XYZ file of N, CA and C in Angstrom:
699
model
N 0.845 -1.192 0.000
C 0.000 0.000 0.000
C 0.882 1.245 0.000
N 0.691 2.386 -0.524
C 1.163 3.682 -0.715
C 0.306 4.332 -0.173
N 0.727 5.770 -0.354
C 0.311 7.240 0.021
C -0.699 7.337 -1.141
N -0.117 7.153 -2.666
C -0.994 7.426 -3.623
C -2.150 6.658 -3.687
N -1.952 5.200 -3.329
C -3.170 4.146 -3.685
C -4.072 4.558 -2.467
N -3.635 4.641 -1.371
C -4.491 5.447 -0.603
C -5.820 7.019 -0.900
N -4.761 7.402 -1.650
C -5.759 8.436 -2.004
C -6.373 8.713 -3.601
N -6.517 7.608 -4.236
C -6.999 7.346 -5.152
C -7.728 6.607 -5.172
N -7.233 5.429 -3.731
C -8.755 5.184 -3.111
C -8.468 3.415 -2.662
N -9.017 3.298 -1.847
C -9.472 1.520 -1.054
C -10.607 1.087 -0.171
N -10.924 -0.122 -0.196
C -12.539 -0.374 0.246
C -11.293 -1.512 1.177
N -11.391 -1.081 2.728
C -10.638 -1.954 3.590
C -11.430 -2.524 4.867
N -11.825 -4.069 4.809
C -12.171 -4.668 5.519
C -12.034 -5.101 6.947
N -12.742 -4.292 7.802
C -12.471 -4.775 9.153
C -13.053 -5.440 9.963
N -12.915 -5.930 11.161
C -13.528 -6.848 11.563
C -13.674 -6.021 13.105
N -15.116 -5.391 13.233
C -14.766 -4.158 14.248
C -15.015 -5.060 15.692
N -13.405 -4.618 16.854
C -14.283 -5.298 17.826
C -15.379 -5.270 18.639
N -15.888 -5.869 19.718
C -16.826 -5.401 20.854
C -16.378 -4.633 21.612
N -17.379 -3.567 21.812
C -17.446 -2.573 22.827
C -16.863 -0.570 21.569
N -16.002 -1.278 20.843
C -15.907 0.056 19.728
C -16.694 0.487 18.721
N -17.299 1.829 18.617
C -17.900 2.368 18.141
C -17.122 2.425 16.399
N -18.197 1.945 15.528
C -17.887 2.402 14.069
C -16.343 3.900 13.984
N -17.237 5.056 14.387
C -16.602 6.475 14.697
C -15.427 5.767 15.433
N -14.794 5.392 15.864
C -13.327 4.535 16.611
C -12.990 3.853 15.921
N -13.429 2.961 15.231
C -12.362 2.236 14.117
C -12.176 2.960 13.458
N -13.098 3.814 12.760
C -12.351 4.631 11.755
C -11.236 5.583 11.778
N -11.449 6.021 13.083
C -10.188 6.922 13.251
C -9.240 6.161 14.172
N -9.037 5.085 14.593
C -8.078 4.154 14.715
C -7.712 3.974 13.110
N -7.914 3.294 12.400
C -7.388 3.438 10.627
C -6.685 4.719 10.286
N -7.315 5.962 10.653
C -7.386 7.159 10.251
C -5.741 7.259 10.852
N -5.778 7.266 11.710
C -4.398 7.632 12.680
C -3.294 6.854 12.052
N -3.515 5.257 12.133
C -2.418 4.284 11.052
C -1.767 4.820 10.296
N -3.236 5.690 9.163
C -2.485 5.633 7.947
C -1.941 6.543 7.787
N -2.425 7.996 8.713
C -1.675 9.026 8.563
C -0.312 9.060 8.650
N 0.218 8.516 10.450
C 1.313 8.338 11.000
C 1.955 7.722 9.845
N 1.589 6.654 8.895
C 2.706 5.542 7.910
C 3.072 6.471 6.733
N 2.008 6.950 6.179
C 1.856 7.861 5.231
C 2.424 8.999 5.118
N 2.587 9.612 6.025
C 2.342 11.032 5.706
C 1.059 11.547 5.336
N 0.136 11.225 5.441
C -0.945 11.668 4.183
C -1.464 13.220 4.752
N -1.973 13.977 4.069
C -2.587 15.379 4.106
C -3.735 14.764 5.783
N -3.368 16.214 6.077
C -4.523 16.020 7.270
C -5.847 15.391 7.540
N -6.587 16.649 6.400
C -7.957 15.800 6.088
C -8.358 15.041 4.762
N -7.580 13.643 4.424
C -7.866 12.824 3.829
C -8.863 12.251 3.743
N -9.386 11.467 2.711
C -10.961 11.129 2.979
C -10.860 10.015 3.315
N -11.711 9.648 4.497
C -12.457 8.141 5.056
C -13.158 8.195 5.747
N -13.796 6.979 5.780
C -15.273 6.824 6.112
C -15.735 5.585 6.238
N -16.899 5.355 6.844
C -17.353 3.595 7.035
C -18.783 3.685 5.909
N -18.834 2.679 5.613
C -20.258 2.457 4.708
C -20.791 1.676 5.884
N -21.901 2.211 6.247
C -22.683 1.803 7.213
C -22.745 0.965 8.884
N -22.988 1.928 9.441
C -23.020 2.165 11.241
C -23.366 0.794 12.149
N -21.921 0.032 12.648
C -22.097 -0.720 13.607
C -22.244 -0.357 15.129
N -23.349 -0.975 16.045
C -23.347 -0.437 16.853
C -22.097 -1.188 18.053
N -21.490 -0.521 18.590
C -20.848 -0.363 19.637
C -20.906 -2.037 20.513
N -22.060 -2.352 20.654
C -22.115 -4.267 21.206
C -22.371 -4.750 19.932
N -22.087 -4.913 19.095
C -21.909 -5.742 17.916
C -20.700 -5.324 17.112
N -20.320 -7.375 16.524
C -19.264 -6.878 16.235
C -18.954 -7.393 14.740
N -18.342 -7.396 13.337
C -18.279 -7.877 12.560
C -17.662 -6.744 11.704
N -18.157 -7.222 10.367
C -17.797 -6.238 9.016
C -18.332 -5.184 9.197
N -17.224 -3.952 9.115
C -17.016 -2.395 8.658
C -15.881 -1.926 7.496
N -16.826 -1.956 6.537
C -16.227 -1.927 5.375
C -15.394 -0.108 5.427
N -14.542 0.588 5.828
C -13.817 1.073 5.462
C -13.798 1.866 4.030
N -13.715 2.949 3.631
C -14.002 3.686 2.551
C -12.142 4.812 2.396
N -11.671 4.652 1.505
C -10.214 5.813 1.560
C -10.321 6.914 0.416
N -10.070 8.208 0.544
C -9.600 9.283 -0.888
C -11.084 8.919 -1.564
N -11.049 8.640 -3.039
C -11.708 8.881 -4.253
C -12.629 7.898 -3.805
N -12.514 6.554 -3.542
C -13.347 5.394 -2.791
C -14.837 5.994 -1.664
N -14.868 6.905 -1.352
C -15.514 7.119 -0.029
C -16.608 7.691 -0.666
N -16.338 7.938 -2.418
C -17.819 8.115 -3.414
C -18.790 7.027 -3.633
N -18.150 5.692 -3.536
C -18.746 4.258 -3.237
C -19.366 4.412 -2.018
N -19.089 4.770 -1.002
C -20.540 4.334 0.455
C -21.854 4.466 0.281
N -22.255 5.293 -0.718
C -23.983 4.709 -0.888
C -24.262 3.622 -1.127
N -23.336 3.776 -2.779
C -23.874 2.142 -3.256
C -23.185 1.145 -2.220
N -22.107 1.005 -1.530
C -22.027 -0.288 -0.678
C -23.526 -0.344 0.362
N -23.261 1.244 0.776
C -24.645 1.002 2.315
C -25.871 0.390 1.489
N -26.086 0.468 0.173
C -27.647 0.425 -0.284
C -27.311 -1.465 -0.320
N -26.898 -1.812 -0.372
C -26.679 -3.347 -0.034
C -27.195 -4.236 0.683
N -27.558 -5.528 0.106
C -28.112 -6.199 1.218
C -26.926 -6.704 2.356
N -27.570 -6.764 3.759
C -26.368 -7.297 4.723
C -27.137 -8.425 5.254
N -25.617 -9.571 5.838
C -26.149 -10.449 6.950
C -25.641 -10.700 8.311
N -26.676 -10.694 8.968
C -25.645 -10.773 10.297
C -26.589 -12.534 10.837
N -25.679 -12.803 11.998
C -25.847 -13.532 13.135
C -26.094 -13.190 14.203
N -26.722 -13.510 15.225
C -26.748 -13.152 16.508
C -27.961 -14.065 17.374
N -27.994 -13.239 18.530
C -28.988 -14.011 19.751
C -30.127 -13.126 20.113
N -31.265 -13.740 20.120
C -32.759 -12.893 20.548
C -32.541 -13.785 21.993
N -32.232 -13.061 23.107
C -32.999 -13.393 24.120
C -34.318 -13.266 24.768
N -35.082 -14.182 25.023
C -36.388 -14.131 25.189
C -36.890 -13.826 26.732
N -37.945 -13.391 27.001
C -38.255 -14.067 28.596
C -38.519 -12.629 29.058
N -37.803 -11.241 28.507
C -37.281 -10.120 29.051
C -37.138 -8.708 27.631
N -37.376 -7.564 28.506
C -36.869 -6.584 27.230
C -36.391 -5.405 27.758
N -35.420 -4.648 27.188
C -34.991 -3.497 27.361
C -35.182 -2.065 26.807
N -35.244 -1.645 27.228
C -35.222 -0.011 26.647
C -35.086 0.190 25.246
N -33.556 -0.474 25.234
C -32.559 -0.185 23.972
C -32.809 -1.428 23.235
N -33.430 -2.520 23.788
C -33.911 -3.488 22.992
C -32.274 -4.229 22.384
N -31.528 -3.834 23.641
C -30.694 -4.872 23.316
C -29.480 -4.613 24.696
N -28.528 -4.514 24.843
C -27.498 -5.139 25.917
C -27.201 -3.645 27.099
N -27.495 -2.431 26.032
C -27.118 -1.435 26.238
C -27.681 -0.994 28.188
N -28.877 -1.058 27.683
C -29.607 -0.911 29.040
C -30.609 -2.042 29.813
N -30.809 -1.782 31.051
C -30.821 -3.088 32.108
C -32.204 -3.348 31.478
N -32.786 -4.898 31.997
C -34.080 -5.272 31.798
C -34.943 -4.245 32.647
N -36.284 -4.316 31.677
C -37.044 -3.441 32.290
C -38.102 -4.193 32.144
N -38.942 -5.129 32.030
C -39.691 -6.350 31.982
C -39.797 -7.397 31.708
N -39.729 -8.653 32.360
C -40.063 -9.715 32.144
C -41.679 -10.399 31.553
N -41.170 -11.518 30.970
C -42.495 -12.552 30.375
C -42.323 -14.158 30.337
N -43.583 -14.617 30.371
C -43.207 -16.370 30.252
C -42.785 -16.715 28.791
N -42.118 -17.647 29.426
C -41.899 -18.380 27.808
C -41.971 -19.832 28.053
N -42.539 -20.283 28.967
C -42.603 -21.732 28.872
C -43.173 -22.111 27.857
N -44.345 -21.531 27.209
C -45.541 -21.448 26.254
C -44.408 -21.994 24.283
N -43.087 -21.241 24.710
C -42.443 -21.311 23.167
C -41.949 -22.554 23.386
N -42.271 -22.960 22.131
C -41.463 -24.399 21.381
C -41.083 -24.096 20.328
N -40.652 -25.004 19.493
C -39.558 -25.144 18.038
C -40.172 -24.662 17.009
N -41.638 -25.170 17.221
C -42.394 -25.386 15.767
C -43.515 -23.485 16.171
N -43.282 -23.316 17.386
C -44.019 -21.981 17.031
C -43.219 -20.324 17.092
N -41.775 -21.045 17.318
C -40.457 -20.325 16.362
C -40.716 -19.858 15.250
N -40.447 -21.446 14.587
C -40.617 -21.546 13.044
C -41.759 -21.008 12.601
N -43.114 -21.133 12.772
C -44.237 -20.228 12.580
C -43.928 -18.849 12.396
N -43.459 -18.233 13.919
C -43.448 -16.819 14.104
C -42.499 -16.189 12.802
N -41.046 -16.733 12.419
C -40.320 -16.469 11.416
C -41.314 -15.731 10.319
N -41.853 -16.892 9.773
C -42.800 -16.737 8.942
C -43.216 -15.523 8.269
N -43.394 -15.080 9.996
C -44.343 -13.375 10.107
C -43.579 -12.176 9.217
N -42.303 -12.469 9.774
C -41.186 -11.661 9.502
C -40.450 -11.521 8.024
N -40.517 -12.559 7.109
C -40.587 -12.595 6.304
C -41.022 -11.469 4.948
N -39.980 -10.842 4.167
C -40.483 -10.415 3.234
C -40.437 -8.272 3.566
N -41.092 -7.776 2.970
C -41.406 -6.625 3.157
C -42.242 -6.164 4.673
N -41.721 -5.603 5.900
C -42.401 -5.907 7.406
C -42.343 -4.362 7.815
N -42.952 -3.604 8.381
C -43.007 -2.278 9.142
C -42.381 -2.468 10.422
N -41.762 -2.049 10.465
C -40.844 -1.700 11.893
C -40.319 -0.585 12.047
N -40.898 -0.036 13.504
C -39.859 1.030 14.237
C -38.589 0.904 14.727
N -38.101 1.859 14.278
C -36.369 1.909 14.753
C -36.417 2.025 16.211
N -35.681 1.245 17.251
C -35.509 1.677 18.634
C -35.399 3.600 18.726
N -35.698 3.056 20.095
C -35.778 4.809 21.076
C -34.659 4.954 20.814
N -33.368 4.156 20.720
C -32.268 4.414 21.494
C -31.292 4.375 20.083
N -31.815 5.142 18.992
C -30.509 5.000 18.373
C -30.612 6.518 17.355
N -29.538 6.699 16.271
C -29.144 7.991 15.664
C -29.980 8.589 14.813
N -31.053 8.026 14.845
C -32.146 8.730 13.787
C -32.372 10.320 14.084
N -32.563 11.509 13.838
C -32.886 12.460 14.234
C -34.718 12.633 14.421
N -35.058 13.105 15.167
C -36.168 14.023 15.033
C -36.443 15.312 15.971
N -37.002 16.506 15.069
C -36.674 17.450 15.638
C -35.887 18.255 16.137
N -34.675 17.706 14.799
C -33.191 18.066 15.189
C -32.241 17.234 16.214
N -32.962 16.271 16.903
C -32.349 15.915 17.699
C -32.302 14.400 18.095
N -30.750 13.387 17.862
C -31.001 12.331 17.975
C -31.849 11.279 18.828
N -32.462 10.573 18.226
C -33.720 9.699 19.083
C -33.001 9.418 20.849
N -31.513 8.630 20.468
C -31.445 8.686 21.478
C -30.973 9.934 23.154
N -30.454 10.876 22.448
C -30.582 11.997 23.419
C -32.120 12.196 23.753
N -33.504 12.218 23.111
C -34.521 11.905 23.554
C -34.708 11.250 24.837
N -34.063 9.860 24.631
C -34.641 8.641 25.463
C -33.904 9.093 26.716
N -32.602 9.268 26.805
C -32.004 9.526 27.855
C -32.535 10.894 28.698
N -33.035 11.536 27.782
C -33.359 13.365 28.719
C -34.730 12.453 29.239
N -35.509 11.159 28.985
C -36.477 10.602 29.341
C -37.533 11.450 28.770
N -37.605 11.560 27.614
C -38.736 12.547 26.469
C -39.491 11.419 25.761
N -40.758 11.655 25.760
C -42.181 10.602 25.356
C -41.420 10.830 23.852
N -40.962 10.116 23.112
C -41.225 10.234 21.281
C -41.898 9.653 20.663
N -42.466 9.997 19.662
C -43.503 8.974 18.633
C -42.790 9.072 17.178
N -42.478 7.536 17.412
C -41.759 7.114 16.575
C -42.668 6.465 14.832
N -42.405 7.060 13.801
C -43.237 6.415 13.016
C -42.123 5.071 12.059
N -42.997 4.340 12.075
C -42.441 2.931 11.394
C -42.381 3.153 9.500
N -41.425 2.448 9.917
C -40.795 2.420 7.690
C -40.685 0.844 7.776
N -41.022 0.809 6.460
C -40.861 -0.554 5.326
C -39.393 -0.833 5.433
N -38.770 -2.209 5.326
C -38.139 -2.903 5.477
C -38.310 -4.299 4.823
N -36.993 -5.152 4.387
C -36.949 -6.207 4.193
C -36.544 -7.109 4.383
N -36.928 -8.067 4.781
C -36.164 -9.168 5.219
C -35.829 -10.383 4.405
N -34.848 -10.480 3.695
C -35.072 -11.151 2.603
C -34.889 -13.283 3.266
N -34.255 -13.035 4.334
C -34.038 -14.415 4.340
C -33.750 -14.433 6.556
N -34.859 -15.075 7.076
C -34.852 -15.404 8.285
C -34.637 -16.803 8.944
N -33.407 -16.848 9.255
C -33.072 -18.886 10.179
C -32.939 -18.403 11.071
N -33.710 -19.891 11.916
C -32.961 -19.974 13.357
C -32.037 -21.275 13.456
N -30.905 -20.712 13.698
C -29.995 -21.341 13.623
C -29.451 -23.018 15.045
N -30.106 -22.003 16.371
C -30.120 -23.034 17.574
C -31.443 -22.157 18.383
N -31.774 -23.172 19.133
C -32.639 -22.561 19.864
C -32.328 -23.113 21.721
N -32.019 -22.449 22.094
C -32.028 -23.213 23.467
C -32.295 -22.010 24.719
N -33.979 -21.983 24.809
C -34.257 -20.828 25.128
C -33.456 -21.092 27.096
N -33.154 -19.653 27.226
C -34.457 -18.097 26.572
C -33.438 -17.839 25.113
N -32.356 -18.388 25.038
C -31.406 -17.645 23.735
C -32.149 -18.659 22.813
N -32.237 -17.518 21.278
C -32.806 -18.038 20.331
C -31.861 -17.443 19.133
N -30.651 -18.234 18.781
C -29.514 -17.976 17.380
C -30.279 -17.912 16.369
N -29.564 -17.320 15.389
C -30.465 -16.560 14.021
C -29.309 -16.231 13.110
N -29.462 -16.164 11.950
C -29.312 -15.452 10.804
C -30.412 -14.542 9.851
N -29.772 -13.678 9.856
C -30.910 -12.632 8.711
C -30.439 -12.225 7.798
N -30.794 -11.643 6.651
C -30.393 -11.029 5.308
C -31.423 -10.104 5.121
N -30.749 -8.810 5.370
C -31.933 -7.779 5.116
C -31.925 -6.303 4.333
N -32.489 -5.463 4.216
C -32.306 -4.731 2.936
C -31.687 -3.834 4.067
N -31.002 -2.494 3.618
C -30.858 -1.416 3.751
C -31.690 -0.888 5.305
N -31.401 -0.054 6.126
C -32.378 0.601 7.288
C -32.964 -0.575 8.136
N -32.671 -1.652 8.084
C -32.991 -3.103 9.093
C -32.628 -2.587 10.371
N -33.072 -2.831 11.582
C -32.754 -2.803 12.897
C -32.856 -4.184 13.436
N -31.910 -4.520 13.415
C -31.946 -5.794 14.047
C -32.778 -5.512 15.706
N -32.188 -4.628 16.297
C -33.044 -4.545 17.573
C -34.461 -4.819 17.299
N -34.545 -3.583 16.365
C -36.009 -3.897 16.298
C -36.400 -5.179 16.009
N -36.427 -5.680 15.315
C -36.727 -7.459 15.009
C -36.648 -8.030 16.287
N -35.686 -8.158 16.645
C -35.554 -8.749 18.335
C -36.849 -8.241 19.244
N -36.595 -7.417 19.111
C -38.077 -6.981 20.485
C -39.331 -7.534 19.517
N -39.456 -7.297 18.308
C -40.960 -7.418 17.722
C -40.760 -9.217 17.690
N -39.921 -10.032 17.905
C -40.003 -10.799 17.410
C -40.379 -11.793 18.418
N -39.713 -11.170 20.291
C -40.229 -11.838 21.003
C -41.664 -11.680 21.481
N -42.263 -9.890 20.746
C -43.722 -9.760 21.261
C -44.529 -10.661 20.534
N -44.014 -10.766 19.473
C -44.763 -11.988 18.416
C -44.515 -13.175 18.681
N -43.960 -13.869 19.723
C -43.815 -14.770 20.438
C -44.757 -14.824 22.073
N -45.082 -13.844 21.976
C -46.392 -13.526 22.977
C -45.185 -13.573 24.416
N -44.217 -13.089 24.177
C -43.380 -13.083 25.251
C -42.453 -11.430 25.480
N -41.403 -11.750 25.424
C -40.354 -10.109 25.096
C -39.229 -10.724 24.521
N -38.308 -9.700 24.041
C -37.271 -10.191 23.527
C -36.177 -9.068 23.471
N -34.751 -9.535 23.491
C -33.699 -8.154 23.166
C -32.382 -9.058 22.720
N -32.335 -8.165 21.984
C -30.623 -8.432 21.311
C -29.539 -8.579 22.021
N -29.009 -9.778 22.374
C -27.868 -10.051 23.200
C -26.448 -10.157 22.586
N -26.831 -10.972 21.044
C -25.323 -10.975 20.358
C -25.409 -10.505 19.084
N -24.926 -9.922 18.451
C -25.298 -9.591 17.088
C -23.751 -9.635 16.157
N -23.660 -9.859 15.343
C -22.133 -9.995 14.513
C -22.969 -9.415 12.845
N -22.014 -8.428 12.078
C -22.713 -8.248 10.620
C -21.304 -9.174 9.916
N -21.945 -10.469 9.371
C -20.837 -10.886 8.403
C -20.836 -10.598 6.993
N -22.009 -10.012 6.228
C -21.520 -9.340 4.757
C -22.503 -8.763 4.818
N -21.936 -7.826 3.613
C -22.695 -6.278 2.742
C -22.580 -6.611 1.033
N -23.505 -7.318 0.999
C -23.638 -7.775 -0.203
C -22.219 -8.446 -0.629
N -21.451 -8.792 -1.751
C -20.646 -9.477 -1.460
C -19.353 -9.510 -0.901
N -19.309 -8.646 0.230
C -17.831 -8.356 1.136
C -18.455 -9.089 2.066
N -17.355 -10.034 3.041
C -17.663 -11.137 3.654
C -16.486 -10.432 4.840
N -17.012 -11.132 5.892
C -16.005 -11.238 7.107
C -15.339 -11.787 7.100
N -15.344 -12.177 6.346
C -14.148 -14.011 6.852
C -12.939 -13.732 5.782
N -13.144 -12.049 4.895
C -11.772 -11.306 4.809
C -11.325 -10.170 4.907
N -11.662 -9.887 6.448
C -11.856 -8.878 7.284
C -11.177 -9.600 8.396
N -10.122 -7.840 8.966
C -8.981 -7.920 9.736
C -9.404 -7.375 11.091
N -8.876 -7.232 12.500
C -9.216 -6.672 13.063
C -8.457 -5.436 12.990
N -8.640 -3.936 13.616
C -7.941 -2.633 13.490
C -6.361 -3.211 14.021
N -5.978 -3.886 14.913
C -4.895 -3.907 15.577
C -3.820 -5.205 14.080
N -4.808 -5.974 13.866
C -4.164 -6.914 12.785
C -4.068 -5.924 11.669
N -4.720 -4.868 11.291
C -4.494 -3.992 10.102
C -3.217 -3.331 10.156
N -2.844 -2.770 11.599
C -1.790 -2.078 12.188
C -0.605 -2.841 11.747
N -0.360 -4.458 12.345
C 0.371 -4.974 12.241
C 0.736 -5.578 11.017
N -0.021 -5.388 9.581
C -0.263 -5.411 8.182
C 0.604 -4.647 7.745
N 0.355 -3.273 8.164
C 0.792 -2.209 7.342
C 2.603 -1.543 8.076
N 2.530 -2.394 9.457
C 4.521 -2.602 9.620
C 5.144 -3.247 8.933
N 4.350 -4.793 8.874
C 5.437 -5.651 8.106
C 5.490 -4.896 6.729
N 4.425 -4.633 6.566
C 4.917 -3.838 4.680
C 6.059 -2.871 4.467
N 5.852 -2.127 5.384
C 7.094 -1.388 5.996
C 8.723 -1.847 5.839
N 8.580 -2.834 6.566
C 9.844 -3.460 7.160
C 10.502 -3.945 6.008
């Protein structure tokens, strides 16, 4: 890698860990390449589309002339893995904040899983959680939730092109999804345990591709680091 190929442009695969915010890998990268480079201050980069902070997987990375590609990558279908825990739900509808109600689930079995899937299937209306970057009224949903402000949230179309459950051994219920563009996995999780006549929240979530960029050739930020010494050396 160079200074020039850098700024003429690269689509660089990471594998973001748990607990770091999208905005942190990138400027973990950002810092790399400057320090190796030399490169001009404000060089262009950027992520094609926002992992949250407890999930962890593919962040496709955008460099220079490249960072004109993040629509068309974000407009992509993605897939992730993860865990609906059942029994319980949160705020944030997923790890962020503590349970705030419980439900039975003795009532779920295998075959009314597989049913509920079903539901989900295809073109589905869902609200985006309280708790995430959408704006309204100038002001992100979740600064809302936290100042503890009533919002009314209106629901958008979505797709789900492909729903498994992968293990089930409640209250955790493993999954794969493939879904269009603006998907909330949270959301699915909570709607998925109310449609289970129970609750539900996102405990594990991983994104392994964006249409055809895969994780499995995707580095972590610290293995990128140690990439771009040996090239060095």
């Amino acid at each position: 890698m160079t200074a020039e190929a850098i700024l003429e442009g690269q689509v660089l695969l990471i594998d973001k860990p748990l607990t770091w915010s999208s905005f942190q890998a990138v400027n973990k990268l950002k810092y790399i390449l400057k320090r190796k480079y030399d490169l001009p201050k404000k060089f262009k980069i950027g992520h094609a589309g926002t992992l949250d902070p407890l999930a962890t997987g593919l962040l496709i990375v955008c460099t220079g002339k490249f960072t004109k590609k993040i629509t068309e990558i974000q407009g992509q279908a993605k897939e992730y893995t993860g865990t609906i825990t059942v029994g319980a739900t949160t705020p944030s509808y997923d790890m962020e904040t503590p349970v705030d109600a419980t439900f039975p689930t003795e009532h779920i079995t295998a075959d009314l899983i597989q049913q509920t899937v079903k539901q989900f299937l295809g073109e589905i209306d869902q609200k985006p959680p309280v708790f995430s970057a959408i704006k309204k009224d100038g002001i992100r949903l979740y600064e809302h939730a936290r100042a503890g402000a009533e919002v009314e949230i209106s629901s958008r179309k979505t797709t789900i092109h492909e729903f498994e459950i992968t293990k089930f051994d409640l209250p955790d219920i493993e999954f794969r999804v493939v879904c269009s563009k603006g998907t909330y996995i949270r959301s699915l999780a909570y709607d998925f345990g109310k449609a289970l006549h129970s609750g539900g929240y996102l405990s594990v979530l991983r994104r392994t591709k964006i249409g055809d960029y895969s994780v499995e050739n995707a580095i972590s930020p610290e293995a990128f680091e140690k990439s771009i010494n040996q090239n060095e050396s």
